Coordinates of N, CA and C in Angstrom, one line a residue:
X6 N 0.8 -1.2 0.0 CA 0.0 0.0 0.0 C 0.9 1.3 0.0
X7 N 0.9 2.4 -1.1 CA 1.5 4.0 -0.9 C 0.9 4.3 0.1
X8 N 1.6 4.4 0.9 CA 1.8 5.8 2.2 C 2.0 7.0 1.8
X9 N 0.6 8.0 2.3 CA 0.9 9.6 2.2 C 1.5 9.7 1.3
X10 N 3.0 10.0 2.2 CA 4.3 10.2 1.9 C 4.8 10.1 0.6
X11 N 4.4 9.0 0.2 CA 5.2 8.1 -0.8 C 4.1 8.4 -1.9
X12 N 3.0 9.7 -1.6 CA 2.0 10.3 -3.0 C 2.3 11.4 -3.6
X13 N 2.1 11.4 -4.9 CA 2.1 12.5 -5.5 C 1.2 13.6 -5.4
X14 N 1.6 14.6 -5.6 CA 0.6 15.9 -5.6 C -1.0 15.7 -6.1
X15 N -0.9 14.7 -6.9 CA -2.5 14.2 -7.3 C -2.8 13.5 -6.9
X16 N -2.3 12.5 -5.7 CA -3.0 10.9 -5.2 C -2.1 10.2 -5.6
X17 N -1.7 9.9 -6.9 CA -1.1 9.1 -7.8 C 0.2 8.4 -6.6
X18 N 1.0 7.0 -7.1 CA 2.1 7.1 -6.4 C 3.3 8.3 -7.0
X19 N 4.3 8.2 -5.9 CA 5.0 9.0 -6.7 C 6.4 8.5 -7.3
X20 N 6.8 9.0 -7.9 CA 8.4 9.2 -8.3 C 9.1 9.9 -8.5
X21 N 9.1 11.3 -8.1 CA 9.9 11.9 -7.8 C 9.8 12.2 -6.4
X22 N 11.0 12.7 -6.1 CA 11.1 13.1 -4.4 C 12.0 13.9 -4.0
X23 N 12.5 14.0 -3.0 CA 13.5 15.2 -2.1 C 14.3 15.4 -3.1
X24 N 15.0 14.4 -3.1 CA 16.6 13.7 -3.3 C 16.9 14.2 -4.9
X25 N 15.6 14.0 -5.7 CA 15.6 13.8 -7.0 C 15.8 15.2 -7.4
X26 N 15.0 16.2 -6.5 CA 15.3 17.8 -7.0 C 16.3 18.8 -6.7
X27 N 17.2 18.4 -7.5 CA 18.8 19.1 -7.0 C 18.7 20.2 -8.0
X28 N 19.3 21.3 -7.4 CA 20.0 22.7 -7.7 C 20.4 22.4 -8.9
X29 N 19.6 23.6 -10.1 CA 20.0 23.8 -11.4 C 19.2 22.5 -12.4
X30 N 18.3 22.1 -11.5 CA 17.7 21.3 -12.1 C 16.3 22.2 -13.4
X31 N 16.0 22.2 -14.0 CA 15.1 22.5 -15.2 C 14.0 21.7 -15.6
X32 N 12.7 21.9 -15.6 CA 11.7 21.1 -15.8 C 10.9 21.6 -16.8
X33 N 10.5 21.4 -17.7 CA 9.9 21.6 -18.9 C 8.2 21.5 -18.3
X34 N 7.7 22.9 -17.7 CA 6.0 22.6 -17.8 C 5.3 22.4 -19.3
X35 N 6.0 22.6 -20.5 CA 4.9 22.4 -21.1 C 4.6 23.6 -22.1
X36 N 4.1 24.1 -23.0 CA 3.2 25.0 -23.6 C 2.0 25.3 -23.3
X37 N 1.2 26.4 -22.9 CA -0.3 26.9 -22.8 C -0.7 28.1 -23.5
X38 N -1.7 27.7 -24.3 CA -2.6 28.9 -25.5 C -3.6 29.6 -24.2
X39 N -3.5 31.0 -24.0 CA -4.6 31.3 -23.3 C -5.5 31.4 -24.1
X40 N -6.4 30.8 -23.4 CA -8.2 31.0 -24.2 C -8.9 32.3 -23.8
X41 N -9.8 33.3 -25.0 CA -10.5 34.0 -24.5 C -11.9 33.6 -23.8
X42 N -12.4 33.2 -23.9 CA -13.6 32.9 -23.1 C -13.2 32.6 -21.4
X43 N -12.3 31.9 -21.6 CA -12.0 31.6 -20.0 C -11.0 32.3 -19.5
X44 N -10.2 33.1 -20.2 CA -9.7 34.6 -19.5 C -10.8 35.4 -18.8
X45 N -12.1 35.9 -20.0 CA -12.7 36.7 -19.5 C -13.6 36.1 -18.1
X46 N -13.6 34.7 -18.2 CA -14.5 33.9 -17.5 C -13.6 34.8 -15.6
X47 N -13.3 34.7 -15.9 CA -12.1 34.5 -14.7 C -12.1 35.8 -14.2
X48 N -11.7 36.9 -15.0 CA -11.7 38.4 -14.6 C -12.9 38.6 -14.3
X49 N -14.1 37.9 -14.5 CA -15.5 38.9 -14.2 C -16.0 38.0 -12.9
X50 N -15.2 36.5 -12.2 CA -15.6 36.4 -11.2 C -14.4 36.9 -10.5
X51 N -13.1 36.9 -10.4 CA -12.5 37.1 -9.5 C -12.0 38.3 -9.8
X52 N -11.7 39.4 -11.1 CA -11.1 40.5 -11.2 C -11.5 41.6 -12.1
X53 N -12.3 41.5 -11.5 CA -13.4 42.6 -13.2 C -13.1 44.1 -12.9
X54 N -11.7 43.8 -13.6 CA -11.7 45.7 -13.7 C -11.9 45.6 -15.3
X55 N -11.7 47.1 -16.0 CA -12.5 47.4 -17.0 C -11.5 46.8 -18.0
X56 N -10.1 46.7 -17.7 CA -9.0 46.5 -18.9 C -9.2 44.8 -18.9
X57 N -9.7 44.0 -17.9 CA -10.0 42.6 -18.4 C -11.3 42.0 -18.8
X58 N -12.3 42.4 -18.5 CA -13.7 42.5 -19.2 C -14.6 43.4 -19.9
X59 N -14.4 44.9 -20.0 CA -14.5 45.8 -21.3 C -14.0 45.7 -22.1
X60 N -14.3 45.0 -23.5 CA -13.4 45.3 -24.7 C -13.1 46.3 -25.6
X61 N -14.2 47.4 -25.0 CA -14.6 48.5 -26.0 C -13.4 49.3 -25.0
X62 N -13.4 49.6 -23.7 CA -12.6 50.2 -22.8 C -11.1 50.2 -23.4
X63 N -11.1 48.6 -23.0 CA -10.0 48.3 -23.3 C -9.3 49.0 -24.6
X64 N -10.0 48.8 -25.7 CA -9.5 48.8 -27.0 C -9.1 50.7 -27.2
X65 N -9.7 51.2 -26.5 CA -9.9 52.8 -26.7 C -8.6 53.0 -25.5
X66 N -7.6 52.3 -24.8 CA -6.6 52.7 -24.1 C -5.4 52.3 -24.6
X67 N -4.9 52.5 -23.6 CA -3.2 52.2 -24.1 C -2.9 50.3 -24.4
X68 N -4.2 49.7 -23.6 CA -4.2 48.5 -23.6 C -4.1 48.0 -25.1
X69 N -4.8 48.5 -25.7 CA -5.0 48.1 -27.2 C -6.2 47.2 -27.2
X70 N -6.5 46.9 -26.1 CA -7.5 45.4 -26.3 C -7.7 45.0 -24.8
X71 N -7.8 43.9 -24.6 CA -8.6 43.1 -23.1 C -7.1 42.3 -23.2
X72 N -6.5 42.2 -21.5 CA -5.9 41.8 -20.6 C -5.5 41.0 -20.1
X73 N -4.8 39.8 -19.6 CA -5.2 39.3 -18.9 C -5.2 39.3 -17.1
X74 N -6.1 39.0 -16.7 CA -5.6 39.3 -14.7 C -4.6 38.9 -14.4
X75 N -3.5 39.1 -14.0 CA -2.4 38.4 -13.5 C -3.0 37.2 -12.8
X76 N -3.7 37.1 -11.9 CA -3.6 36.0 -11.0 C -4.5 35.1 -12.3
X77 N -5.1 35.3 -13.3 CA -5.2 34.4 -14.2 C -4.0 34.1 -14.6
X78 N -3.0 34.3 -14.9 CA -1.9 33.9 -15.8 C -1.4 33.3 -14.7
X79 N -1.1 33.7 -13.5 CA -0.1 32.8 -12.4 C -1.1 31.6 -12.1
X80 N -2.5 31.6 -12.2 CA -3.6 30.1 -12.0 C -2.7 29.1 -13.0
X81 N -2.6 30.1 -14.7 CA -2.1 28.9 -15.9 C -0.8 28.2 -15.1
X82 N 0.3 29.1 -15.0 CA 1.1 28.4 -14.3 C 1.0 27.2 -13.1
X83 N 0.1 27.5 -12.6 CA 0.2 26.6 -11.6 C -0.3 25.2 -12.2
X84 N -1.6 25.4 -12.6 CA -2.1 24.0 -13.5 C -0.8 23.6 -14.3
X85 N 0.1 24.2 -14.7 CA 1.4 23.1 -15.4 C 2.0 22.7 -14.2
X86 N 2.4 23.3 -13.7 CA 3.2 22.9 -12.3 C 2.6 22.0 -11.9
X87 N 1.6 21.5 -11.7 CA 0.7 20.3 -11.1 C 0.7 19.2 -12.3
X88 N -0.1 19.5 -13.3 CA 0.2 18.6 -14.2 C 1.3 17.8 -14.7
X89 N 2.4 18.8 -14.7 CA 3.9 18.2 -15.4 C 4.8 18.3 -14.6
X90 N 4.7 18.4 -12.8 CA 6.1 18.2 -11.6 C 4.9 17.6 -10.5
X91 N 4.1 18.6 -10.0 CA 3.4 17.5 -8.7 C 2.7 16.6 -9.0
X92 N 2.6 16.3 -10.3 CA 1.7 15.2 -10.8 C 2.6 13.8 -10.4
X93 N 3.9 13.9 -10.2 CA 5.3 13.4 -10.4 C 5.4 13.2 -8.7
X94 N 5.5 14.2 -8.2 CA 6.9 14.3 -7.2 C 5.6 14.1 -5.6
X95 N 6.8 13.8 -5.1 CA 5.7 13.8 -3.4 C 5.8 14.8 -2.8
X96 N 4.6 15.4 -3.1 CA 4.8 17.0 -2.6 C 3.9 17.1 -1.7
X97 N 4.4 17.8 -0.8 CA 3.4 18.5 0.5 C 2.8 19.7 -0.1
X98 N 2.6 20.2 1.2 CA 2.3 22.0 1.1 C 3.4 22.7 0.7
X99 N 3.1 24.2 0.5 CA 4.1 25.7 0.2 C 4.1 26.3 1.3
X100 N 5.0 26.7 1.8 CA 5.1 27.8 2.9 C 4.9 29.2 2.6
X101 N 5.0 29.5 1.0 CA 4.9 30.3 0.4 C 5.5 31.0 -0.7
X102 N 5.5 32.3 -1.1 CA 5.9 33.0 -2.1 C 6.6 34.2 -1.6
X103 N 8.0 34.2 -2.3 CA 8.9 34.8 -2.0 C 8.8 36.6 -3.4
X104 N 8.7 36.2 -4.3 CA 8.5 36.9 -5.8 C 7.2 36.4 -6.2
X105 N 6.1 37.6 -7.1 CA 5.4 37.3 -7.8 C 5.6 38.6 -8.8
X106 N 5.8 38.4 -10.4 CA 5.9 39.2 -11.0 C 5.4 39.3 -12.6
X107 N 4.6 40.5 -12.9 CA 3.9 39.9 -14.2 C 4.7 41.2 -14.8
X108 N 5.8 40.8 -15.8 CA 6.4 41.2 -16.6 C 6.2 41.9 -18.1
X109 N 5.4 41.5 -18.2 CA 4.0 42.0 -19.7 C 2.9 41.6 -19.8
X110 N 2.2 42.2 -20.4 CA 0.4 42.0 -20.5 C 0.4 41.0 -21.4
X111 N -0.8 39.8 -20.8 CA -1.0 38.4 -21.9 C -2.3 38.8 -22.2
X112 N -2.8 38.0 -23.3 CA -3.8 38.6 -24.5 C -4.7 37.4 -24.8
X113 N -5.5 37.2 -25.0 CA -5.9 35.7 -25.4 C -5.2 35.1 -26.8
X114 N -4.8 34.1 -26.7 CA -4.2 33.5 -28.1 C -3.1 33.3 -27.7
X115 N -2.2 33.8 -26.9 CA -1.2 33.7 -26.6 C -0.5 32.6 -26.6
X116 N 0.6 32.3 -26.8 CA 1.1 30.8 -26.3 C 2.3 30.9 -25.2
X117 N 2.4 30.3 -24.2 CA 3.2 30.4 -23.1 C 4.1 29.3 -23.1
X118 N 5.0 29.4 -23.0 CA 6.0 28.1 -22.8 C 6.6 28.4 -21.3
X119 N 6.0 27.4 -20.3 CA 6.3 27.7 -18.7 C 7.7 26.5 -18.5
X120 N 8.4 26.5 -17.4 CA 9.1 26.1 -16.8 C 9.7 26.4 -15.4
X121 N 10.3 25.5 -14.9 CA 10.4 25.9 -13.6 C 12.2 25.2 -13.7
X122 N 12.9 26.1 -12.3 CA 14.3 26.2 -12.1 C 14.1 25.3 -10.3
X123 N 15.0 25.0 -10.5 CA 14.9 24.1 -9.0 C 16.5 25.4 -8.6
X124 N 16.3 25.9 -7.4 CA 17.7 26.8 -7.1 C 18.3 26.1 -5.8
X125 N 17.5 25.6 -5.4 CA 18.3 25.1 -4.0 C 17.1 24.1 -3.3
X126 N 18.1 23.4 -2.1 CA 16.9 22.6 -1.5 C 17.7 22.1 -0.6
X127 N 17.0 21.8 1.0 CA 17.8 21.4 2.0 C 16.8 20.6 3.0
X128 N 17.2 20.1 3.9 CA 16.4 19.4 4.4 C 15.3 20.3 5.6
X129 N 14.4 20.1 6.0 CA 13.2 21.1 6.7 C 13.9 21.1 8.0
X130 N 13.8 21.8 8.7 CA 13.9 22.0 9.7 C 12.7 22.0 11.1
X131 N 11.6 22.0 10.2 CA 10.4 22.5 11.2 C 9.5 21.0 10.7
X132 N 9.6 20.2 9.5 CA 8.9 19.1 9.3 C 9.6 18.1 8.9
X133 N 10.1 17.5 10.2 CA 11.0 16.1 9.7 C 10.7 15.3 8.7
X134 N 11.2 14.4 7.8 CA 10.6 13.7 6.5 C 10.2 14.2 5.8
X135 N 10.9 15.7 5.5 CA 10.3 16.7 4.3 C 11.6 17.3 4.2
X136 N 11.9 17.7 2.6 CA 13.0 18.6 2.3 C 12.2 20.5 1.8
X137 N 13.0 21.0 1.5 CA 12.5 22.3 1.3 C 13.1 22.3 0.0
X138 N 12.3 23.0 -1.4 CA 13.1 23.1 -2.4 C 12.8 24.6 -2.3
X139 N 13.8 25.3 -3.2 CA 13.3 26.4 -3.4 C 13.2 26.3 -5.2
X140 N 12.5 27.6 -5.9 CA 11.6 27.3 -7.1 C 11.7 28.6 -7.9
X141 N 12.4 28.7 -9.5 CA 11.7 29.7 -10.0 C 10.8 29.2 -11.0
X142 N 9.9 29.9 -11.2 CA 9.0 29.4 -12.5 C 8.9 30.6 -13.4
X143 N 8.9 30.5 -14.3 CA 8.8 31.3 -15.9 C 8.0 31.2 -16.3
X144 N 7.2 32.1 -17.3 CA 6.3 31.9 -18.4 C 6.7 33.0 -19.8
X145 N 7.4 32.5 -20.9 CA 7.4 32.9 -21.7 C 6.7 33.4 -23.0
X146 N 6.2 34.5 -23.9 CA 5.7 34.6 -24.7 C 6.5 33.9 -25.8
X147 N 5.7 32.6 -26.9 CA 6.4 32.3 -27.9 C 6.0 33.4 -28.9
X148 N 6.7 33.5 -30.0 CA 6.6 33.9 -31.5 C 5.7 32.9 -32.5
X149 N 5.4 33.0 -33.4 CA 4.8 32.2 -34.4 C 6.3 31.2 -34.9
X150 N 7.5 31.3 -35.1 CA 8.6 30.4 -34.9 C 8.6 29.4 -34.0
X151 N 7.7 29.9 -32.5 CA 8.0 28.9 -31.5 C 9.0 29.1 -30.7
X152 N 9.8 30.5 -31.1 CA 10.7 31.1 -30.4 C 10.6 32.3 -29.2
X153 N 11.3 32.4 -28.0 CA 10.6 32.6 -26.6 C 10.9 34.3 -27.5
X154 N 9.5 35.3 -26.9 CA 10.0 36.8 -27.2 C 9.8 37.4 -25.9
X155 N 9.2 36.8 -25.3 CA 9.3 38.0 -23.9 C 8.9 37.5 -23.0
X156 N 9.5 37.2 -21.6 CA 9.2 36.5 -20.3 C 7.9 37.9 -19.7
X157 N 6.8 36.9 -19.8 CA 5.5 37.4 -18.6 C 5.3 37.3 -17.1
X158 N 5.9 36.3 -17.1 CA 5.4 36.1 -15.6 C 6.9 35.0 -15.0
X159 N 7.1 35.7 -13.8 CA 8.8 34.9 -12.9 C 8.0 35.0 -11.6
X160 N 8.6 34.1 -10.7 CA 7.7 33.8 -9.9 C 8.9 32.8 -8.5
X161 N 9.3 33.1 -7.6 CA 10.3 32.8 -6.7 C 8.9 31.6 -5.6
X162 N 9.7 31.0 -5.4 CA 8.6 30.1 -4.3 C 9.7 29.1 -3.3
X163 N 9.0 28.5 -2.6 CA 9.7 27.0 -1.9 C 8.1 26.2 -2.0
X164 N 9.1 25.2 -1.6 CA 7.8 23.8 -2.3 C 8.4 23.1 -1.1
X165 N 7.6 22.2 -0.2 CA 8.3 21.0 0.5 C 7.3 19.6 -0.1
X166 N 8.6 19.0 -0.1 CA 8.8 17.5 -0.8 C 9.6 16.7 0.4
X167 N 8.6 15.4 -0.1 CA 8.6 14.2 0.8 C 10.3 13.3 0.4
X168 N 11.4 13.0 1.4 CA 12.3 12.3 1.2 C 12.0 11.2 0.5
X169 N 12.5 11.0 0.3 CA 12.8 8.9 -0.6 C 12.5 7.8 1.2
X170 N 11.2 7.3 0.7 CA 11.4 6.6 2.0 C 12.3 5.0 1.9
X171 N 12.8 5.1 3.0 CA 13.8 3.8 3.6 C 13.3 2.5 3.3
X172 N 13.5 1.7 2.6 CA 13.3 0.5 2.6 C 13.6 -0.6 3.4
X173 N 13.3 -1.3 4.2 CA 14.0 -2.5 5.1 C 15.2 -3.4 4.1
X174 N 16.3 -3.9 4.6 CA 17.0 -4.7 4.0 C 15.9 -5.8 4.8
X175 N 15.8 -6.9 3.6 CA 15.6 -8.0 3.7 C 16.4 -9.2 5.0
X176 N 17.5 -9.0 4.7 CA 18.8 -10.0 5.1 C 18.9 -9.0 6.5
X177 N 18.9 -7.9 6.6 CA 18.9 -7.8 7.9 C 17.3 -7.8 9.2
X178 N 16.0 -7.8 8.1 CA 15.1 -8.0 9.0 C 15.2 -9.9 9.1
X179 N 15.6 -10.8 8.4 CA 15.9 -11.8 8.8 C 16.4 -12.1 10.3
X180 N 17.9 -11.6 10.0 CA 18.7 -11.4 11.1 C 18.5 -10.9 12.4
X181 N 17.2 -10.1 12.6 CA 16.8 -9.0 13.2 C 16.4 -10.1 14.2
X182 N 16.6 -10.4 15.6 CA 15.9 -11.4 16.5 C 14.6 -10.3 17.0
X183 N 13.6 -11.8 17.3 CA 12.3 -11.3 17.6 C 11.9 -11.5 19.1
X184 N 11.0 -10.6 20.1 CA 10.9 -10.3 21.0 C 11.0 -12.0 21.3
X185 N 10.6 -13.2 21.0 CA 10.2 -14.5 21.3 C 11.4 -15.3 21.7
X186 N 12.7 -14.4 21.0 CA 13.9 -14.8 21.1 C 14.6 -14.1 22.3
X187 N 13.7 -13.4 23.5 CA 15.1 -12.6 23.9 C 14.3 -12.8 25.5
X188 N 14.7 -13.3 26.2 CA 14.3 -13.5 27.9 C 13.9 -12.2 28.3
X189 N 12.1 -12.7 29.1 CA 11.6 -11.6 29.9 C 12.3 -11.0 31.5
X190 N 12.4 -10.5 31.8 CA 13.1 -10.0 33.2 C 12.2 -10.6 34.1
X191 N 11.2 -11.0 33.8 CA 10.3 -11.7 35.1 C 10.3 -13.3 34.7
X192 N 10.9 -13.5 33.5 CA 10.9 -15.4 32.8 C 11.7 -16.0 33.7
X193 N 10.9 -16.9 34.4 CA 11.8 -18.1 35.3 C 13.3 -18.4 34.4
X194 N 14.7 -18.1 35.5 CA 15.9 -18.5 34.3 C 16.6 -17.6 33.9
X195 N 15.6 -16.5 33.7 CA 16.5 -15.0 33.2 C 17.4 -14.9 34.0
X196 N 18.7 -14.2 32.7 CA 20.1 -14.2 34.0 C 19.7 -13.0 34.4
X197 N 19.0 -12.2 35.5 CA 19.4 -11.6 36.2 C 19.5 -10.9 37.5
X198 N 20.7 -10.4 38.0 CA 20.9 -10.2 39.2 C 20.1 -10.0 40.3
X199 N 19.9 -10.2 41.6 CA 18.8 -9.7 42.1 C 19.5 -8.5 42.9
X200 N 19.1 -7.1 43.0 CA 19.3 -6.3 43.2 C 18.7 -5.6 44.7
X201 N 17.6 -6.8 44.9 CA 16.8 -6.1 46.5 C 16.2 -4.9 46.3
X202 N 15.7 -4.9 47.2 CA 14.2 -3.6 47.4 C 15.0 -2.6 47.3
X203 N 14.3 -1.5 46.9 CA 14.5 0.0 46.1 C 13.9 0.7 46.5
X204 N 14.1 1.9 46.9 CA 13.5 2.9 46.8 C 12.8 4.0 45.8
X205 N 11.5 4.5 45.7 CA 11.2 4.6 44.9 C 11.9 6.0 44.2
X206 N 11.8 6.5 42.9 CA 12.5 7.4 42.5 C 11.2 8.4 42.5
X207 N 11.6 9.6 43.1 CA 10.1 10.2 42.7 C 10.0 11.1 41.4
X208 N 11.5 11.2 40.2 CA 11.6 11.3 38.9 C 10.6 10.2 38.6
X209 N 10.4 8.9 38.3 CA 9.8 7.9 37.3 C 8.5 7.8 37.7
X210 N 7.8 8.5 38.5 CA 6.3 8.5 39.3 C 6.1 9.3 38.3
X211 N 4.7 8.3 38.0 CA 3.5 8.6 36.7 C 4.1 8.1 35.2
X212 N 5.6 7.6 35.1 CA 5.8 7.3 33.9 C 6.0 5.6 34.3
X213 N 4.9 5.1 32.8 CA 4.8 3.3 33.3 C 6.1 2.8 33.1
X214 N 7.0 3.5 31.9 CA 8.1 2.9 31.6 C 9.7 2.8 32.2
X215 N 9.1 3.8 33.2 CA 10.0 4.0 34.3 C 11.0 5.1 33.7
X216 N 10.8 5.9 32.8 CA 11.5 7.4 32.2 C 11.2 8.3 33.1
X217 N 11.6 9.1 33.1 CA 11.2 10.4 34.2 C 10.4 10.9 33.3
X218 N 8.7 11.9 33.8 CA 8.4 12.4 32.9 C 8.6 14.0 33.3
X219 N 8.0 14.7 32.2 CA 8.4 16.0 32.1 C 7.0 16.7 31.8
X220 N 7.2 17.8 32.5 CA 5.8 18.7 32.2 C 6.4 19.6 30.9
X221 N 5.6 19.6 29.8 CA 5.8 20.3 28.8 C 5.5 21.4 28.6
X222 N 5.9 22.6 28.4 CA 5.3 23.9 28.2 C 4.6 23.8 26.7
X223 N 4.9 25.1 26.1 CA 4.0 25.1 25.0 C 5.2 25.2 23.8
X224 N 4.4 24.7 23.0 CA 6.0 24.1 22.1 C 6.2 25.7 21.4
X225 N 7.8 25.1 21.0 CA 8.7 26.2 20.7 C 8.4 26.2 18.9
X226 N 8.2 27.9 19.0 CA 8.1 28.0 17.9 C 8.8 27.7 16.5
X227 N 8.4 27.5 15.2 CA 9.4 26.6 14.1 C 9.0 27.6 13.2
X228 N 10.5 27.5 12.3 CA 10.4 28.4 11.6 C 9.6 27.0 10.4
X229 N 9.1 28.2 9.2 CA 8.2 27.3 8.4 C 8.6 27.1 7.2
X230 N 10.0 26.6 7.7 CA 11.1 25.3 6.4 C 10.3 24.7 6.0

């Protein structure tokens, strides 16, 4: 059975992981045509100023025409990023965004060629069995060539991603003796000493395992590696 951990950003199992996203790494999201209908769809629920759903407005400004919302063009990005890396990799949550930048105005028809930069990545500090990557992503304007003319949208982030989990060696869970193999301290036989009555410790009062217990305050704040 996949464990969490061992999922991809869609459920799926995964295959990529911590380990796999090293510094100066380059991922190809893909090409995306913005569509007009669902540009405008988008600026009149979530951003209806006049330069992304007036066309007459638009057309009579410096715009030349209808816009797109930034936070529509940074949605396209993200849909590649999920389709063509977390669709892939075992990814957690974001802690966040460091850069968000829309570079030139996208148009419908457009074609975008996105990608993302892996810059760095280290192990978390605040969520054990998680690494931290950090992330740029691009979106470029193609040409009718297919050739990049003008970067729209750069975008700085961190991503946390699930390590490569451990496998058991076989030959050593063999080897591994089982509780059935090893004398109880109360088993008639057991070698051990008898040590005489004790006094009790009033450290291991209330702990069954005989550890000292500890009154805990309120946990220490983590930074959000």
């Amino acid at each position: 059975m996949t464990t969490p951990d061992a999922r991809s950003g869609t459920g799926r199992p995964a295959e990529l992981f911590f380990e796999d996203l090293v510094p100066g790494l380059t991922v190809d999201l893909g090409v995306v045509t913005v569509d007009a209908d669902e540009m405008v769809a988008f600026a009149r629920r979530f951003d209806p100023q006049w330069y992304h759903v007036d066309p007459d407005l638009a057309a009579a400004s410096r715009h030349g025409g209808l816009i797109a919302s930034g936070f529509y063009t940074v949605s396209l990005f993200m849909r590649a990023y999920v389709d063509h890396l977390l669709s892939r990799a075992a990814a957690d949550a974001s802690p966040g965004l460091e850069e968000l930048r829309w570079l030139a105005p996208v148009r419908a028809g457009d074609r975008l060629a996105v990608r993302v930069d892996v810059m760095g990545a280290r192990p978390s500090t605040a969520r054990p069995g998680l690494g931290t990557v950090s992330l740029t992503g691009t979106m470029l304007r193609l040409g009718p060539d297919d050739r990049p003319e003008q970067e729209v949208l750069r975008t700085r982030f961190r991503g946390w991603f699930a390590v490569r989990p451990v496998e058991a060696d076989p030959a050593e869970a063999e080897a591994a003796p089982t509780t059935a193999d090893q004398p109880r301290v109360d088993q008639p036989g057991a070698d051990q000493p008898d040590r005489g009555p004790t006094a009790t410790d009033p450290s291991t009062v209330g702990s069954s395992d005989g550890d000292p217990t500890e009154s805990s305050g309120s946990p220490e704040a983590q930074r959000p590696d």
